[in-house]
């Protein structure tokens, strides 16, 4: 018995863990449901707690260099204080409320290249090595986000990349310590004044704040500058607005505002509320007026940084093919043991 307990402390003969997600596709603000299946091993164990957490691979800005890390940004307890008998089988249901600001990983059946999202299960076994499982999760955009992304494509913007940046955008309420940027090469009709456009969504239950950042094209006596435009879109307006025309208006207004400021006019009309007529006239202020505060990590920690994303195309919501799952697990690395015994 003593030998069996000693082996158990190293995970030998311990329980196995398998988390099942009936539908791994979801959206911000929705509920992701599943169950944790436990099978007892060759001896009884005491389980202190079982938790599930949303994780994503990010690039962290260190003191001297950037490095990747798997970061958990939302956690839910499934159960605690369990006695799992030898060979016993338990199935424990759970629900995870997806944060409104959860970054998008999939669009119209296309996985956004390089973007990873998963649900990690942690089973804390008293006196032994913890067990775990990792399952891919596919986050699709909210309807209004989807329409705006479509509009960028229709206007001729060329997708470049996407990343998660650790920090906050001043003037906006954020519940997560990072935001997602989708980067585009400028469409031809704007290329005279801008090289690239970065699109950020900060969603809430009421709607979506849309932040545009521009890498300006520098002239002979002036280098390129970043300028910002911030706008609001209500969830209810997803199918009520000509989004290609609206995005065109946003981009041109922000560029005009930038030029006016640098000509000394200082134009910055007030922001409008969700769903208000003419909400495209939101404030954009001076360059950096909606400052994105980046945080540098001098030690390991929950920093947020660059990961790639992809383009629009393919089938409808719900795509979760094997190639995507393989890509997600490969990108997470080999440090997660799944339901293998330690």
Coordinates of C-alpha atoms in Angstrom, one line a residue:
X1 CA 0.0 0.0 0.0
X2 CA 2.8 2.4 0.8
X3 CA 4.5 1.6 -2.5
X4 CA 1.2 2.2 -4.3
X5 CA 0.8 5.6 -2.6
X6 CA 4.3 6.6 -3.6
X7 CA 3.7 5.7 -7.2
X8 CA 0.5 7.6 -7.0
X9 CA 2.4 10.7 -6.0
X10 CA 4.2 10.5 -9.3
X11 CA 1.0 10.0 -11.3
X12 CA 1.4 6.3 -11.8
X13 CA -2.0 4.6 -11.7
X14 CA -3.7 7.9 -11.2
X15 CA -7.1 9.0 -12.7
X16 CA -7.5 10.0 -16.3
X17 CA -9.1 13.3 -17.5
X18 CA -11.1 13.9 -20.7
X19 CA -12.9 17.2 -21.3
X20 CA -15.7 17.1 -23.9
X21 CA -17.0 20.2 -25.7
X22 CA -20.1 19.2 -27.7
X23 CA -19.8 22.4 -29.7
X24 CA -16.3 24.0 -29.5
X25 CA -17.5 26.9 -31.7
X26 CA -18.7 30.0 -29.8
X27 CA -18.8 33.8 -29.8
X28 CA -18.0 36.5 -27.3
X29 CA -20.8 36.8 -24.7
X30 CA -22.1 33.3 -25.3
X31 CA -21.9 30.2 -23.1
X32 CA -19.4 27.5 -23.8
X33 CA -20.7 24.2 -22.3
X34 CA -19.0 20.9 -21.7
X35 CA -18.2 18.2 -19.2
X36 CA -15.2 16.9 -17.5
X37 CA -15.0 13.1 -17.5
X38 CA -12.9 11.5 -14.8
X39 CA -12.0 7.8 -14.5
X40 CA -10.4 6.6 -11.3
X41 CA -7.0 4.9 -11.5
X42 CA -5.6 2.0 -9.4
X43 CA -6.1 3.8 -6.1
X44 CA -8.5 6.3 -4.4
X45 CA -7.6 10.0 -4.6
X46 CA -8.7 13.2 -3.0
X47 CA -9.3 16.0 -5.6
X48 CA -9.1 19.5 -4.1
X49 CA -10.5 21.3 -7.2
X50 CA -11.3 21.0 -10.9
X51 CA -11.1 24.1 -13.0
X52 CA -11.3 25.0 -16.7
X53 CA -9.6 28.1 -18.1
X54 CA -9.4 29.9 -21.5
X55 CA -5.9 30.1 -22.7
X56 CA -4.2 31.5 -25.7
X57 CA -0.6 31.7 -26.9
X58 CA 0.8 35.3 -26.9
X59 CA 4.0 37.1 -27.5
X60 CA 5.3 39.0 -24.5
X61 CA 7.5 42.0 -24.7
X62 CA 10.4 41.3 -22.3
X63 CA 13.0 43.7 -21.0
X64 CA 15.4 42.7 -23.9
X65 CA 13.4 40.5 -26.2
X66 CA 10.0 39.1 -27.1
X67 CA 9.0 35.6 -26.2
X68 CA 5.9 33.4 -26.5
X69 CA 3.8 32.2 -23.5
X70 CA 0.6 30.3 -23.0
X71 CA -1.6 32.6 -21.0
X72 CA -4.8 31.9 -19.2
X73 CA -7.2 34.9 -19.1
X74 CA -10.5 33.5 -17.8
X75 CA -11.1 30.6 -15.3
X76 CA -14.2 28.8 -13.9
X77 CA -14.3 26.2 -11.1
X78 CA -16.1 23.0 -12.1
X79 CA -16.0 21.2 -8.7
X80 CA -14.0 20.9 -5.5
X81 CA -13.5 18.5 -2.6
X82 CA -14.1 15.3 -4.4
X83 CA -13.2 11.7 -3.4
X84 CA -12.6 9.6 -6.5
X85 CA -12.5 5.9 -5.9
X86 CA -10.5 3.4 -7.7
X87 CA -12.0 2.8 -11.2
X88 CA -14.9 5.2 -10.5
X89 CA -16.3 7.2 -13.4
X90 CA -17.6 10.7 -13.0
X91 CA -19.0 13.2 -15.5
X92 CA -19.1 16.8 -14.3
X93 CA -20.9 19.4 -16.4
X94 CA -19.7 23.1 -16.6
X95 CA -20.5 26.3 -18.4
X96 CA -18.0 29.1 -19.3
X97 CA -19.4 32.6 -20.0
X98 CA -17.1 33.8 -22.8
X99 CA -15.9 37.3 -22.0
X100 CA -17.2 39.9 -24.4
X101 CA -13.6 40.9 -25.3
X102 CA -12.5 37.4 -26.2
X103 CA -10.4 37.6 -29.4
X104 CA -11.7 36.2 -32.6
X105 CA -10.0 33.1 -34.0
X106 CA -12.3 32.0 -36.9
X107 CA -14.4 33.8 -39.6
X108 CA -16.7 32.1 -42.1
X109 CA -15.1 28.7 -41.5
X110 CA -11.6 30.0 -42.0
X111 CA -9.2 29.7 -39.0
X112 CA -7.4 33.0 -38.5
X113 CA -3.9 31.8 -39.2
X114 CA -1.6 31.6 -36.2
X115 CA -4.4 32.4 -33.7
X116 CA -4.8 29.9 -30.9
X117 CA -7.5 29.4 -28.3
X118 CA -8.1 26.5 -26.0
X119 CA -9.8 25.4 -22.9
X120 CA -7.4 23.9 -20.3
X121 CA -8.7 21.6 -17.6
X122 CA -6.8 21.3 -14.4
X123 CA -7.5 18.6 -11.8
X124 CA -5.7 19.3 -8.6
X125 CA -5.0 15.9 -6.9
X126 CA -3.9 16.1 -3.2
X127 CA -0.4 14.8 -2.8
X128 CA 0.2 14.0 -6.4
X129 CA 1.0 15.6 -9.8
X130 CA -2.0 17.6 -11.1
X131 CA -3.7 16.2 -14.2
X132 CA -4.8 18.2 -17.2
X133 CA -6.5 18.3 -20.6
X134 CA -6.5 20.8 -23.4
X135 CA -9.2 21.3 -26.0
X136 CA -9.3 23.8 -28.9
X137 CA -12.0 26.5 -28.9
X138 CA -13.1 28.4 -32.0
X139 CA -14.3 32.0 -31.4
X140 CA -16.4 33.5 -34.2
X141 CA -17.1 37.3 -34.4
X142 CA -20.2 38.9 -33.2
X143 CA -22.5 39.9 -36.1
X144 CA -21.6 43.5 -36.1
X145 CA -17.8 42.6 -35.9
X146 CA -18.4 40.2 -38.8
X147 CA -20.0 42.9 -41.0
X148 CA -17.2 45.4 -40.3
X149 CA -14.5 42.8 -41.2
X150 CA -16.4 42.1 -44.4
X151 CA -16.5 45.8 -45.2
X152 CA -12.7 46.1 -45.0
X153 CA -12.4 43.3 -47.5
X154 CA -15.0 44.9 -49.9
X155 CA -13.2 48.2 -49.7
X156 CA -9.9 46.6 -50.9
X157 CA -7.9 46.5 -47.7
X158 CA -5.3 43.7 -47.7
X159 CA -5.0 41.5 -44.7
X160 CA -1.5 41.6 -43.1
X161 CA -1.6 40.0 -39.7
X162 CA -3.2 40.1 -36.3
X163 CA -1.9 40.1 -32.7
X164 CA -2.9 40.4 -29.1
X165 CA -1.4 43.5 -27.4
X166 CA -1.1 43.7 -23.7
X167 CA -2.3 47.0 -22.3
X168 CA -5.4 49.3 -22.4
X169 CA -6.9 51.9 -24.7
X170 CA -7.4 55.1 -22.7
X171 CA -11.0 56.2 -22.5
X172 CA -12.4 52.7 -23.0
X173 CA -13.4 50.2 -20.3
X174 CA -11.7 46.9 -20.7
X175 CA -12.2 43.8 -18.6
X176 CA -9.2 41.9 -20.1
X177 CA -5.6 43.1 -19.9
X178 CA -5.1 43.0 -23.7
X179 CA -6.8 43.8 -27.0
X180 CA -6.7 42.2 -30.4
X181 CA -5.4 44.1 -33.4
X182 CA -6.2 43.1 -37.0
X183 CA -3.7 44.7 -39.4
X184 CA -4.4 45.7 -43.0
X185 CA -2.5 47.1 -45.9
X186 CA -4.2 50.3 -47.0
X187 CA -6.7 50.1 -49.8
X188 CA -5.6 52.0 -53.0
X189 CA -8.0 54.9 -52.4
X190 CA -6.4 55.7 -49.1
X191 CA -2.8 54.8 -49.9
X192 CA -1.8 58.5 -50.6
X193 CA -2.0 59.2 -46.9
X194 CA -1.7 55.9 -45.0
X195 CA 0.4 52.8 -45.2
X196 CA -1.5 50.5 -42.9
X197 CA -4.6 50.4 -40.8
X198 CA -5.0 48.5 -37.5
X199 CA -8.5 47.6 -36.4
X200 CA -9.4 46.9 -32.8
X201 CA -12.8 45.8 -31.3
X202 CA -13.6 46.4 -27.7
X203 CA -17.0 44.6 -27.2
X204 CA -19.5 44.8 -24.4
X205 CA -23.1 43.7 -23.9
X206 CA -24.2 47.0 -25.4
X207 CA -22.2 47.1 -28.6
X208 CA -18.6 47.4 -29.9
X209 CA -16.1 50.2 -29.8
X210 CA -14.1 50.3 -33.0
X211 CA -10.6 51.8 -32.9
X212 CA -8.7 52.5 -36.0
X213 CA -4.9 53.2 -35.9
X214 CA -3.1 54.5 -38.9
X215 CA 0.6 54.2 -39.9
X216 CA 0.9 57.5 -41.8
X217 CA 2.9 57.8 -44.9
X218 CA 5.8 60.1 -44.1
X219 CA 6.9 63.0 -46.3
X220 CA 10.3 64.6 -47.0
X221 CA 10.3 66.7 -43.8
X222 CA 8.0 64.6 -41.6
X223 CA 8.2 61.0 -40.6
X224 CA 5.2 58.7 -40.4
X225 CA 2.9 59.1 -37.4
X226 CA 0.2 57.0 -35.8
X227 CA -3.3 58.5 -35.5
X228 CA -6.4 57.2 -34.0
X229 CA -10.1 57.2 -34.8
X230 CA -12.7 55.7 -32.4
X231 CA -16.3 54.9 -33.2
X232 CA -19.2 52.9 -31.8
X233 CA -21.5 50.3 -33.3
X234 CA -24.6 48.8 -31.7
X235 CA -25.2 45.1 -31.9
X236 CA -28.7 45.9 -33.2
X237 CA -27.2 47.8 -36.2
X238 CA -25.5 44.7 -37.6
X239 CA -28.0 44.3 -40.4
X240 CA -29.2 47.9 -40.6
X241 CA -26.1 49.7 -41.9
X242 CA -24.2 49.7 -45.2
X243 CA -21.0 48.9 -43.5
X244 CA -18.7 49.4 -46.5
X245 CA -20.0 53.0 -46.7
X246 CA -19.7 53.4 -43.0
X247 CA -16.2 52.1 -42.7
X248 CA -15.2 54.3 -45.7
X249 CA -16.6 57.3 -43.8
X250 CA -14.8 56.4 -40.6
X251 CA -11.4 56.0 -42.4
X252 CA -11.8 59.3 -44.3
X253 CA -13.0 61.2 -41.2
X254 CA -10.1 60.0 -39.2
X255 CA -7.6 60.9 -41.9
X256 CA -9.2 64.3 -42.4
X257 CA -9.1 64.9 -38.6
X258 CA -5.4 64.0 -38.6
X259 CA -4.7 66.4 -41.4
X260 CA -6.8 69.2 -39.8
X261 CA -5.0 68.8 -36.5
X262 CA -1.6 69.1 -38.1
X263 CA -2.8 72.1 -40.0
X264 CA -3.6 73.7 -36.6
X265 CA -7.4 73.3 -36.7
X266 CA -7.7 70.9 -33.8
X267 CA -10.9 69.3 -35.0
X268 CA -12.4 66.7 -32.7
X269 CA -16.1 66.2 -32.8
X270 CA -17.8 64.6 -29.8
X271 CA -18.3 60.8 -29.6
X272 CA -21.9 59.6 -30.2
X273 CA -23.7 56.8 -28.3
X274 CA -24.5 53.3 -29.5
X275 CA -27.1 53.3 -32.2
X276 CA -27.4 57.1 -32.4
X277 CA -27.9 58.5 -35.9
X278 CA -24.6 59.6 -37.3
X279 CA -22.6 57.5 -34.9
X280 CA -19.8 57.5 -37.5
X281 CA -18.9 60.9 -36.3
X282 CA -17.2 59.7 -33.1
X283 CA -14.3 61.6 -31.6
X284 CA -10.9 60.9 -32.9
X285 CA -8.9 63.7 -31.2
X286 CA -5.2 64.3 -31.7
X287 CA -2.8 61.5 -32.6
X288 CA -2.6 59.3 -29.6
X289 CA -5.8 60.8 -28.2
X290 CA -7.0 57.3 -27.7
X291 CA -3.6 56.2 -26.4
X292 CA -2.9 52.5 -26.4
X293 CA -1.0 51.8 -23.3
X294 CA 1.5 48.9 -23.9
X295 CA 3.1 47.1 -20.9
X296 CA 6.6 45.8 -21.0
X297 CA 7.4 42.7 -18.9
X298 CA 10.7 42.6 -17.1
X299 CA 9.9 39.2 -15.7
X300 CA 7.7 36.3 -16.7
X301 CA 4.0 37.1 -16.4
X302 CA 0.7 37.5 -18.1
X303 CA 1.9 39.9 -20.8
X304 CA 0.0 40.0 -24.1
X305 CA 1.7 40.2 -27.6
X306 CA 1.7 39.2 -31.2
X307 CA 0.0 36.2 -32.8
X308 CA -1.0 36.0 -36.4
X309 CA -4.6 35.9 -37.8
X310 CA -6.1 35.3 -41.3
X311 CA -8.6 36.3 -44.0
X312 CA -12.3 36.0 -44.8
X313 CA -13.7 33.1 -46.8
X314 CA -15.0 29.6 -46.7
X315 CA -18.1 28.1 -45.1
X316 CA -20.5 29.3 -42.4
X317 CA -20.2 29.4 -38.6
X318 CA -19.5 26.1 -37.0
X319 CA -16.5 24.9 -38.9
X320 CA -14.2 22.9 -36.6
X321 CA -12.1 20.6 -38.9
X322 CA -9.4 18.3 -37.9
X323 CA -6.6 20.4 -39.5
X324 CA -7.6 23.3 -37.3
X325 CA -7.5 21.2 -34.2
X326 CA -4.1 19.8 -35.1
X327 CA -2.8 23.3 -35.7
X328 CA -4.1 24.5 -32.3
X329 CA -2.5 21.7 -30.4
X330 CA 0.8 21.9 -32.3
X331 CA 1.0 25.6 -31.6
X332 CA 0.3 25.1 -27.9
X333 CA 3.4 22.8 -27.8
X334 CA 4.0 19.5 -26.1
X335 CA 3.8 20.7 -22.5
X336 CA 0.2 19.8 -22.1
X337 CA -0.3 16.1 -21.4
X338 CA -4.0 15.8 -22.3
X339 CA -5.5 12.8 -20.8
X340 CA -2.3 10.8 -20.7
X341 CA -1.2 9.6 -17.3
X342 CA 1.9 11.4 -15.9

